[in-house]
Amino acid sequence: MAKQQQRIFAGAGVLALAGIIAKILSAVYRVPFQNIVGNQGFYVYQQVYPIYGIGMVMALSGWPLFISKMVAEQPTQAAKQLVARRLFWLLTGISVLIFVGIYFGANVIANAMNDALLAPEIKAVAWMFLFMPVLATSRGYTQGQFNMVPTAISQVIEQVVRVAVILGVAWFGMQQAWNAYQIGTWATFGATIAAVATGSYLLGSFRQIGPFQRQTKAATADLRWRVLGRRLWREGTLLAVLAALLVFLQLIDSFTIKGLLEQGGMASHVAETTKGVYDRGQPLVQLGMVVATGVGTALLPTLHAHFEAHEDAALKATFQTTLRITLIVSLLTPVGLIAIMPVINQFLFSSREGDSALMWYVTIIVPATLITVLASVLQSMNRTKGLITMIGVTLVLKYGLNNLLMPQFAIVGASVATMLALLPLLVYSMYQLPRPLWRGMFTWNWWFRVVGMLMAMMVVAIGVRMLGDQIFGLGRGASILTTILAAGSGAIVGVALLLRLKILNEQELLALPKGEKLVVLMKGKSDAIR
């Protein structure tokens, strides 16, 4: 048992590392891509990206998590293969339906996005869905047997191939004077090429389930087609939708922003470039969440182990450590980004357009990160009732708030709409957790110290940023130097006050990467004060 537990934790570490690498790649490539193709080219790509994003999440985390759970529940190897085989065929039916709906409905979807020229790109992304059953089943089957390596490696392969294709297409297309829609179509098709490469790597894992063996009768009632289909819908859908929540919100933006900007009197071309500016916020949020969710979810296996063992005191301590760390990191990230937004915007994307909208957009790092961590805790405690309904409420709110706020505030309104739409889901997730877990976690004095730290960090970073603009100028090269100085100054002040004010205790600091050094620093400061 100890060996198996050690294997699970080691596998979780490998998977988490691969996930961080893949997320960084997924966020970072958009910067050179936008620099190559410009705001309109970025708009064209980003309009259809959420469709890919939903499929990717289903094939990478949503469905594989459900399949791994089902496989792990089975007592024999034959039952594990049978459940994986049947889920593969169920997913194949779903994937074919999705492909048909997207491919043959491409014109309808493009018109709903207020841009008929997007239809070829939408057709290009549809092909990826045909590979989802192989990817999801292979990953889920190996994870269910506590082997995380195939999923981890396949995740990195998928992102490396896709990013290489996208950037290669962008460069080649600009050399050949392709228009933005041609580049967008071939860049989007990179997802299918990546799926082929990933599927080739996972073929060995896929063969283990014997997908084309003659279907036998289920050994137990739990493995009947109807039961599996019902569980796939109830549990698998929840996992997939939770993982893809931000992508669904981006999809609503794809359907609403351009049309609402045009209704406000903006010319079509200007609306497209404005949406491209708004989309700059997505890689910033992705990168911001990589750190916060990575730190916040590191303790979840320990939390689940305490829950299974009914160790209430240890469960409460680990939960409070997890949440306080998540909250602090998720607050520091957007505050830092807001303070230096004008220069980081120019440094990464070559202009300071849309600063206000991007400042509002990065605030979603806080609720989105907390929802991700809290939902994982709720899943580990089997308390997910009502979450799928609240996700539906979030999406409806986002659509309604876009329509309410954008006529007056344009893309700033769209950013605020995303933040406000996430709040009810955050409150509900907090409410679903047992009350004793929250007891004694926060005090007014603690909140006062946190606010003081954030304000000091922001004032210093803004001051250095403004001084840098005066000394080095407003050019792109100058913005790189100003970004480094302002971000570094703010980070130093933030960490110093975090330790000086003892916002995190010694146990919480030790849970952070290089936490031992932070503890030494904190103790050194305390000794100096005495």
Coordinates of C-alpha atoms in Angstrom, one line a residue:
M1 CA 0.0 0.0 0.0
A2 CA 2.8 2.4 0.9
K3 CA 4.5 1.7 -2.4
Q4 CA 1.3 2.3 -4.4
Q5 CA 0.7 5.6 -2.5
Q6 CA 4.3 6.6 -3.2
R7 CA 3.7 5.8 -6.9
I8 CA 0.5 7.9 -7.0
F9 CA 2.2 10.9 -5.5
A10 CA 5.2 10.6 -7.8
G11 CA 2.9 10.2 -10.8
A12 CA 0.9 13.3 -9.7
G13 CA 4.1 15.2 -9.5
V14 CA 5.1 14.2 -13.0
L15 CA 1.7 15.1 -14.3
A16 CA 1.7 18.5 -12.5
L17 CA 5.1 19.4 -14.0
A18 CA 4.0 18.4 -17.5
G19 CA 0.8 20.4 -17.0
I20 CA 2.8 23.5 -16.0
I21 CA 5.1 23.1 -19.1
A22 CA 2.1 22.7 -21.4
K23 CA 0.2 25.6 -19.9
I24 CA 3.2 27.9 -20.2
L25 CA 3.7 26.8 -23.9
S26 CA 0.0 27.4 -24.5
A27 CA 0.1 30.9 -23.1
V28 CA 3.6 32.0 -24.3
Y29 CA 3.2 31.2 -28.0
R30 CA 0.4 33.7 -28.4
V31 CA 2.8 36.6 -27.9
P32 CA 5.1 35.9 -30.9
F33 CA 2.0 34.8 -32.9
Q34 CA 0.3 38.2 -32.2
N35 CA 3.6 40.0 -33.0
I36 CA 3.8 38.2 -36.4
V37 CA 0.1 38.5 -37.5
G38 CA -1.0 41.7 -35.7
N39 CA -4.3 42.4 -33.9
Q40 CA -6.6 41.4 -36.8
G41 CA -4.8 38.0 -37.3
F42 CA -4.9 37.5 -33.5
Y43 CA -8.6 38.2 -33.5
V44 CA -9.2 35.7 -36.3
Y45 CA -7.3 33.0 -34.4
Q46 CA -8.8 33.8 -31.0
Q47 CA -12.4 33.7 -32.3
V48 CA -12.2 30.0 -33.0
Y49 CA -9.7 29.1 -30.3
P50 CA -12.3 28.4 -27.6
I51 CA -13.8 25.6 -29.7
Y52 CA -10.3 24.0 -29.8
G53 CA -9.9 24.8 -26.1
I54 CA -13.1 22.9 -25.1
G55 CA -12.0 19.8 -27.1
M56 CA -8.5 19.9 -25.7
V57 CA -9.8 20.0 -22.1
M58 CA -12.2 17.1 -22.8
A59 CA -9.3 15.0 -24.2
L60 CA -6.7 16.0 -21.6
S61 CA -8.4 16.4 -18.2
G62 CA -12.2 16.2 -18.2
W63 CA -12.8 12.8 -19.7
P64 CA -9.5 11.1 -18.8
L65 CA -10.1 12.0 -15.1
F66 CA -13.5 10.3 -15.3
I67 CA -12.2 7.3 -17.2
S68 CA -9.3 6.9 -14.7
K69 CA -11.7 6.9 -11.8
M70 CA -13.9 4.2 -13.5
V71 CA -10.8 2.1 -14.4
A72 CA -9.4 2.4 -10.8
E73 CA -12.7 1.2 -9.4
Q74 CA -12.6 -2.2 -11.2
P75 CA -11.3 -5.3 -9.3
T76 CA -9.8 -7.2 -12.2
Q77 CA -7.7 -6.4 -15.3
A78 CA -10.4 -7.7 -17.6
A79 CA -13.0 -5.4 -16.0
K80 CA -10.6 -2.4 -16.4
Q81 CA -10.2 -3.2 -20.1
L82 CA -13.9 -3.7 -20.5
V83 CA -14.9 -0.4 -18.9
A84 CA -12.2 1.5 -20.9
R85 CA -13.4 -0.2 -24.1
R86 CA -17.0 0.7 -23.6
L87 CA -16.3 4.3 -22.6
F88 CA -14.1 4.6 -25.8
W89 CA -17.1 3.6 -28.0
L90 CA -19.4 6.0 -26.1
L91 CA -17.0 8.8 -26.5
T92 CA -16.6 7.9 -30.2
G93 CA -20.3 8.4 -30.7
I94 CA -20.2 11.8 -28.8
S95 CA -17.2 12.9 -30.8
V96 CA -18.7 12.1 -34.1
L97 CA -21.8 14.1 -33.2
I98 CA -19.7 17.1 -32.2
F99 CA -17.7 16.8 -35.4
V100 CA -20.8 16.7 -37.6
G101 CA -22.4 19.6 -35.7
I102 CA -19.3 21.8 -35.9
Y103 CA -18.2 20.9 -39.5
F104 CA -21.6 21.1 -41.1
G105 CA -22.7 23.9 -38.9
A106 CA -19.6 26.0 -39.6
N107 CA -21.5 28.6 -41.6
V108 CA -24.2 29.0 -38.9
I109 CA -21.5 29.3 -36.2
A110 CA -19.5 31.8 -38.2
N111 CA -22.6 34.0 -38.8
A112 CA -23.4 33.8 -35.1
M113 CA -19.9 35.2 -34.5
N114 CA -20.8 38.0 -36.9
D115 CA -18.0 37.0 -39.3
A116 CA -18.9 34.6 -42.2
L117 CA -15.3 34.4 -43.2
L118 CA -14.5 32.3 -40.1
A119 CA -16.3 29.2 -41.6
P120 CA -13.2 27.5 -43.1
E121 CA -11.3 27.9 -39.8
I122 CA -14.2 26.4 -37.8
K123 CA -14.2 23.4 -40.2
A124 CA -10.5 23.1 -39.7
V125 CA -10.8 22.8 -35.9
A126 CA -13.7 20.3 -36.2
W127 CA -11.3 17.4 -37.3
M128 CA -9.6 17.4 -33.9
F129 CA -12.7 16.1 -32.2
L130 CA -12.4 12.8 -34.1
F131 CA -9.2 12.0 -32.2
M132 CA -10.6 12.8 -28.8
P133 CA -11.8 9.3 -27.9
V134 CA -8.3 7.7 -28.6
L135 CA -6.5 10.5 -26.6
A136 CA -9.0 10.5 -23.7
T137 CA -9.3 6.7 -23.3
S138 CA -5.5 6.1 -23.6
R139 CA -4.8 8.7 -21.0
G140 CA -7.6 7.7 -18.7
Y141 CA -6.8 4.0 -18.8
T142 CA -3.1 4.5 -17.9
Q143 CA -4.0 7.0 -15.2
G144 CA -6.5 4.6 -13.7
Q145 CA -3.6 2.1 -13.2
F146 CA -1.5 4.9 -11.6
N147 CA 0.8 5.4 -14.6
M148 CA 0.8 9.1 -15.2
V149 CA 3.9 9.2 -17.5
P150 CA 2.0 8.6 -20.9
T151 CA -0.4 11.4 -20.1
A152 CA 2.4 13.7 -19.0
I153 CA 4.6 13.1 -22.1
S154 CA 1.6 13.2 -24.5
Q155 CA 0.5 16.5 -23.0
V156 CA 3.9 18.1 -23.8
I157 CA 4.1 16.5 -27.3
E158 CA 0.7 17.9 -28.1
Q159 CA 1.6 21.4 -27.2
V160 CA 5.1 21.4 -28.7
V161 CA 3.7 20.2 -32.1
R162 CA 0.8 22.5 -32.1
V163 CA 2.8 25.6 -31.1
A164 CA 5.5 24.7 -33.8
V165 CA 2.8 24.4 -36.5
I166 CA 1.0 27.7 -35.4
L167 CA 4.2 29.8 -35.4
G168 CA 5.5 28.1 -38.6
V169 CA 2.2 28.8 -40.4
A170 CA 2.2 32.4 -39.1
W171 CA 5.7 33.1 -40.4
F172 CA 5.2 31.3 -43.7
G173 CA 1.8 32.9 -44.3
M174 CA 3.1 36.4 -43.8
Q175 CA 6.0 35.6 -46.2
Q176 CA 3.5 34.4 -48.8
A177 CA 1.2 37.4 -48.2
W178 CA -1.7 35.2 -47.0
N179 CA -4.7 37.1 -45.5
A180 CA -5.5 36.8 -41.8
Y181 CA -8.3 34.1 -42.4
Q182 CA -5.9 31.8 -44.4
I183 CA -3.3 32.0 -41.7
G184 CA -6.0 31.4 -39.0
T185 CA -7.4 28.4 -40.8
W186 CA -4.0 26.6 -41.1
A187 CA -2.9 27.7 -37.7
T188 CA -6.1 26.2 -36.2
F189 CA -5.5 23.0 -38.2
G190 CA -2.3 22.6 -36.1
A191 CA -4.6 21.2 -33.4
T192 CA -5.5 18.2 -35.6
I193 CA -1.8 17.7 -36.6
A194 CA -0.9 17.7 -32.9
A195 CA -3.7 15.2 -32.1
V196 CA -2.3 12.9 -34.8
A197 CA 1.2 13.1 -33.3
T198 CA -0.1 12.6 -29.8
G199 CA -2.3 9.7 -30.9
S200 CA 0.7 8.0 -32.5
Y201 CA 2.6 8.2 -29.2
L202 CA -0.4 6.9 -27.2
L203 CA -1.1 4.0 -29.6
G204 CA 0.6 1.5 -27.3
S205 CA -1.5 2.5 -24.4
F206 CA -4.6 2.5 -26.6
R207 CA -4.0 -1.1 -27.8
Q208 CA -3.9 -2.3 -24.2
I209 CA -7.7 -1.9 -23.9
G210 CA -8.3 -4.1 -26.9
P211 CA -10.7 -1.5 -28.5
F212 CA -11.8 -3.8 -31.4
Q213 CA -12.2 -7.0 -29.4
R214 CA -15.6 -8.5 -29.5
Q215 CA -17.9 -6.8 -26.9
T216 CA -18.8 -9.2 -24.1
K217 CA -21.6 -8.9 -21.6
A218 CA -20.7 -6.9 -18.5
A219 CA -19.6 -8.9 -15.5
T220 CA -21.6 -6.5 -13.2
A221 CA -24.6 -4.3 -13.6
D222 CA -22.3 -1.3 -13.0
L223 CA -20.6 -1.8 -16.4
R224 CA -23.7 -2.0 -18.5
W225 CA -23.9 0.5 -21.4
R226 CA -26.8 2.4 -19.9
V227 CA -25.1 2.8 -16.5
L228 CA -21.8 3.9 -18.0
G229 CA -23.6 6.4 -20.3
R230 CA -25.4 7.9 -17.3
R231 CA -22.2 8.2 -15.3
L232 CA -20.3 9.7 -18.2
W233 CA -23.0 12.3 -18.5
R234 CA -23.3 13.1 -14.8
E235 CA -19.7 12.8 -13.6
G236 CA -17.7 13.2 -16.8
T237 CA -19.6 16.2 -18.0
L238 CA -19.0 18.0 -14.6
L239 CA -15.3 17.3 -14.7
A240 CA -15.0 18.5 -18.4
V241 CA -17.1 21.6 -17.9
L242 CA -15.3 22.6 -14.7
A243 CA -11.9 22.3 -16.4
A244 CA -13.1 24.3 -19.5
L245 CA -15.0 27.0 -17.6
L246 CA -12.8 29.9 -18.7
V247 CA -12.8 28.6 -22.3
F248 CA -16.6 28.6 -22.3
L249 CA -16.5 32.2 -21.1
Q250 CA -14.1 33.0 -24.0
L251 CA -16.6 31.3 -26.4
I252 CA -19.3 33.6 -25.3
D253 CA -17.0 36.5 -26.0
S254 CA -16.4 35.1 -29.5
F255 CA -20.2 35.2 -30.1
T256 CA -20.9 38.6 -28.6
I257 CA -18.0 41.1 -28.6
K258 CA -17.6 41.9 -32.2
G259 CA -21.4 42.2 -32.8
L260 CA -21.8 44.4 -29.8
L261 CA -18.9 46.7 -30.8
E262 CA -20.5 47.0 -34.3
Q263 CA -23.9 47.8 -32.8
G264 CA -22.1 50.6 -30.8
G265 CA -21.1 52.2 -34.1
M266 CA -17.7 50.7 -34.6
A267 CA -16.6 49.7 -38.1
S268 CA -16.2 45.9 -38.7
H269 CA -12.4 46.1 -39.2
V270 CA -12.0 48.3 -36.1
A271 CA -14.2 45.9 -34.1
E272 CA -12.0 43.0 -35.1
T273 CA -8.7 44.7 -34.1
T274 CA -10.3 45.8 -30.8
K275 CA -11.3 42.2 -30.1
G276 CA -7.7 41.2 -30.9
V277 CA -6.6 43.7 -28.3
Y278 CA -9.0 42.3 -25.7
D279 CA -7.7 38.8 -26.4
R280 CA -4.3 39.8 -25.2
G281 CA -5.6 39.3 -21.7
Q282 CA -6.0 35.5 -22.1
P283 CA -2.3 34.5 -22.1
L284 CA -1.7 36.9 -19.2
V285 CA -4.4 35.2 -17.2
Q286 CA -3.2 31.7 -18.2
L287 CA 0.3 32.5 -17.1
G288 CA -1.0 34.1 -13.8
M289 CA -3.0 31.0 -13.1
V290 CA -0.2 28.5 -13.8
V291 CA 1.6 29.7 -10.6
A292 CA -1.4 30.1 -8.4
T293 CA -3.2 26.9 -9.3
G294 CA 0.1 25.0 -9.3
V295 CA 0.9 26.0 -5.8
G296 CA -2.7 25.7 -4.6
T297 CA -3.3 22.2 -6.0
A298 CA 0.0 20.8 -4.8
L299 CA -1.5 19.9 -1.4
L300 CA -4.7 18.3 -2.8
P301 CA -3.5 14.7 -2.7
T302 CA -2.6 15.1 1.0
L303 CA -6.0 16.7 1.6
H304 CA -7.8 13.8 0.0
A305 CA -5.7 11.3 2.0
H306 CA -6.8 13.0 5.3
F307 CA -10.4 13.0 4.2
E308 CA -10.4 9.3 3.4
A309 CA -8.7 8.5 6.7
H310 CA -11.2 10.7 8.6
E311 CA -8.4 12.8 10.1
D312 CA -10.4 15.9 10.8
A313 CA -7.8 18.1 12.4
A314 CA -5.2 17.3 9.7
L315 CA -7.8 17.9 7.0
K316 CA -8.7 21.3 8.4
A317 CA -5.1 22.3 8.7
T318 CA -4.2 21.2 5.2
F319 CA -7.3 22.8 3.7
Q320 CA -6.6 26.2 5.4
T321 CA -2.9 26.0 4.3
T322 CA -4.0 25.3 0.7
L323 CA -6.5 28.1 0.6
R324 CA -4.4 30.8 2.2
I325 CA -1.5 30.1 -0.1
T326 CA -3.8 30.0 -3.1
L327 CA -5.5 33.3 -2.1
I328 CA -2.2 35.1 -1.5
V329 CA -0.5 34.0 -4.7
S330 CA -3.7 34.7 -6.7
L331 CA -3.9 38.2 -5.2
L332 CA -0.2 39.1 -5.8
T333 CA -0.3 38.1 -9.4
P334 CA -3.1 40.4 -10.8
V335 CA -2.0 43.3 -8.5
G336 CA 1.5 43.1 -10.0
L337 CA 0.1 42.8 -13.5
I338 CA -2.2 45.8 -13.0
A339 CA 0.6 47.9 -11.7
I340 CA 2.8 47.4 -14.7
M341 CA 0.2 46.7 -17.4
P342 CA 1.0 49.6 -19.7
V343 CA 4.7 48.6 -20.1
I344 CA 4.1 44.8 -20.1
N345 CA 1.4 45.4 -22.8
Q346 CA 3.8 47.3 -24.9
F347 CA 6.7 44.9 -24.2
L348 CA 4.7 41.8 -25.2
F349 CA 2.3 43.2 -27.8
S350 CA 4.0 46.3 -29.2
S351 CA 1.4 48.9 -28.0
R352 CA -0.4 50.2 -25.0
E353 CA -3.9 49.7 -26.5
G354 CA -6.6 48.4 -24.2
D355 CA -4.7 48.9 -20.9
S356 CA -7.9 49.5 -18.9
A357 CA -9.6 46.4 -20.3
L358 CA -6.6 44.2 -19.7
M359 CA -6.3 45.5 -16.1
W360 CA -9.9 44.5 -15.4
Y361 CA -9.4 41.2 -17.3
V362 CA -6.5 39.9 -15.2
T363 CA -8.6 40.4 -12.0
I364 CA -10.4 37.1 -13.0
I365 CA -7.2 35.3 -11.9
V366 CA -8.4 35.6 -8.3
P367 CA -11.9 34.0 -8.6
A368 CA -10.9 31.6 -11.4
T369 CA -8.0 30.2 -9.3
L370 CA -10.1 29.9 -6.1
I371 CA -12.9 28.2 -8.0
T372 CA -10.4 25.7 -9.5
V373 CA -8.9 24.8 -6.2
L374 CA -12.3 24.7 -4.3
A375 CA -13.9 22.6 -7.0
S376 CA -11.0 20.1 -6.7
V377 CA -11.5 20.0 -2.9
L378 CA -15.2 19.4 -3.4
Q379 CA -14.6 16.6 -5.8
S380 CA -12.2 14.9 -3.4
M381 CA -14.9 15.1 -0.7
N382 CA -17.8 14.1 -3.0
R383 CA -19.7 17.3 -2.5
T384 CA -20.2 18.5 -6.1
K385 CA -24.0 18.7 -6.0
G386 CA -25.3 21.8 -7.8
L387 CA -22.0 22.8 -9.3
I388 CA -23.1 22.1 -12.9
T389 CA -26.2 24.2 -12.4
M390 CA -24.0 27.1 -11.0
I391 CA -21.7 26.8 -14.0
G392 CA -24.8 27.3 -16.2
V393 CA -25.7 30.3 -14.2
T394 CA -22.2 31.7 -14.7
L395 CA -22.4 31.3 -18.5
V396 CA -25.9 32.9 -18.6
L397 CA -24.6 35.8 -16.4
K398 CA -21.6 36.4 -18.7
Y399 CA -23.8 36.6 -21.8
G400 CA -26.3 39.0 -20.1
L401 CA -23.6 41.2 -18.6
N402 CA -21.8 41.5 -21.9
N403 CA -25.0 42.8 -23.4
L404 CA -25.6 45.1 -20.5
L405 CA -22.1 46.6 -20.0
M406 CA -20.5 46.6 -23.5
P407 CA -22.8 49.2 -25.1
Q408 CA -21.4 51.8 -22.6
F409 CA -18.0 50.5 -21.7
A410 CA -16.9 48.4 -24.8
I411 CA -14.2 45.8 -24.0
V412 CA -13.8 47.1 -20.5
G413 CA -17.4 46.1 -20.0
A414 CA -16.6 42.6 -21.3
S415 CA -13.7 42.2 -18.8
V416 CA -15.9 43.4 -15.9
A417 CA -18.6 41.0 -17.1
T418 CA -16.3 38.0 -16.8
M419 CA -15.2 38.9 -13.3
L420 CA -18.8 39.5 -12.1
A421 CA -20.1 36.3 -13.7
L422 CA -17.6 34.2 -11.7
L423 CA -18.5 35.5 -8.3
P424 CA -21.7 33.6 -7.7
L425 CA -19.9 30.3 -8.5
L426 CA -17.1 31.2 -6.2
V427 CA -19.5 32.0 -3.3
Y428 CA -21.5 28.7 -4.0
S429 CA -18.2 26.7 -4.0
M430 CA -17.3 28.2 -0.6
Y431 CA -20.7 27.5 0.8
Q432 CA -20.6 23.8 -0.2
L433 CA -17.6 23.1 2.0
P434 CA -18.2 22.0 5.6
R435 CA -18.3 25.0 8.0
P436 CA -15.7 23.6 10.5
L437 CA -13.0 23.8 7.7
W438 CA -13.4 27.6 7.6
R439 CA -13.3 28.2 11.4
G440 CA -10.4 30.5 12.5
M441 CA -8.9 30.8 9.0
F442 CA -9.1 34.5 8.6
T443 CA -9.2 37.5 11.0
W444 CA -9.7 41.2 10.4
N445 CA -6.1 41.8 11.4
W446 CA -4.9 39.3 8.8
W447 CA -6.9 41.0 6.1
F448 CA -5.6 44.4 7.1
R449 CA -2.0 43.1 6.7
V450 CA -2.8 41.6 3.3
V451 CA -4.3 44.8 2.0
G452 CA -1.4 46.8 3.3
M453 CA 1.1 44.4 1.6
L454 CA -0.8 44.6 -1.8
M455 CA -1.1 48.4 -1.6
A456 CA 2.6 48.9 -0.8
M457 CA 3.6 46.6 -3.6
M458 CA 1.3 48.3 -6.1
V459 CA 2.5 51.8 -5.2
V460 CA 6.2 50.9 -5.5
A461 CA 5.6 49.1 -8.9
I462 CA 3.6 52.0 -10.3
G463 CA 6.2 54.5 -9.1
V464 CA 9.1 52.6 -10.7
R465 CA 7.0 52.1 -13.9
M466 CA 6.2 55.9 -14.2
L467 CA 9.8 56.8 -13.4
G468 CA 11.0 54.3 -16.0
D469 CA 8.7 55.9 -18.6
Q470 CA 10.3 59.3 -17.8
I471 CA 13.9 58.1 -17.8
F472 CA 14.0 55.5 -20.6
G473 CA 11.1 56.7 -22.8
L474 CA 8.0 55.0 -24.2
G475 CA 9.5 52.8 -26.9
R476 CA 9.2 49.0 -26.9
G477 CA 12.8 48.5 -26.1
A478 CA 12.6 50.8 -23.1
S479 CA 9.4 49.1 -21.9
I480 CA 11.3 45.8 -21.5
L481 CA 13.8 47.5 -19.1
T482 CA 11.0 49.3 -17.3
T483 CA 8.9 46.1 -17.0
I484 CA 11.9 44.2 -15.4
L485 CA 12.7 47.0 -12.9
A486 CA 9.0 47.7 -11.9
A487 CA 8.1 44.0 -11.6
G488 CA 11.3 43.3 -9.7
S489 CA 10.8 46.2 -7.3
G490 CA 7.2 45.3 -6.6
A491 CA 8.1 41.6 -6.1
I492 CA 10.8 42.5 -3.6
V493 CA 8.5 44.7 -1.6
G494 CA 5.7 42.1 -1.7
V495 CA 7.8 39.2 -0.5
A496 CA 9.5 41.4 2.2
L497 CA 6.1 42.5 3.6
L498 CA 4.8 38.9 3.3
L499 CA 7.6 37.8 5.6
R500 CA 7.7 40.9 7.8
L501 CA 4.0 40.9 8.5
K502 CA 3.9 37.1 8.9
I503 CA 0.9 36.9 6.5
L504 CA 1.8 33.2 6.0
N505 CA 3.0 31.1 8.9
E506 CA 6.1 28.9 8.9
Q507 CA 4.1 25.7 7.9
E508 CA 2.5 27.6 5.0
L509 CA 5.8 29.0 3.8
L510 CA 7.3 25.5 3.8
A511 CA 4.6 24.4 1.4
L512 CA 5.9 26.9 -1.1
P513 CA 8.7 26.2 -3.6
K514 CA 12.0 27.1 -1.8
G515 CA 9.9 27.6 1.3
E516 CA 12.9 26.7 3.6
K517 CA 14.7 29.8 2.4
L518 CA 11.7 32.0 3.1
V519 CA 11.4 30.6 6.6
V520 CA 15.1 31.5 7.2
L521 CA 14.5 35.0 5.9
M522 CA 11.4 35.4 8.1
K523 CA 13.2 34.2 11.2
G524 CA 16.1 36.5 10.4
K525 CA 13.8 39.5 10.2
S526 CA 12.1 38.5 13.5
D527 CA 15.5 38.2 15.3
A528 CA 16.6 41.5 13.9
I529 CA 13.5 43.2 15.3
R530 CA 14.1 41.7 18.8

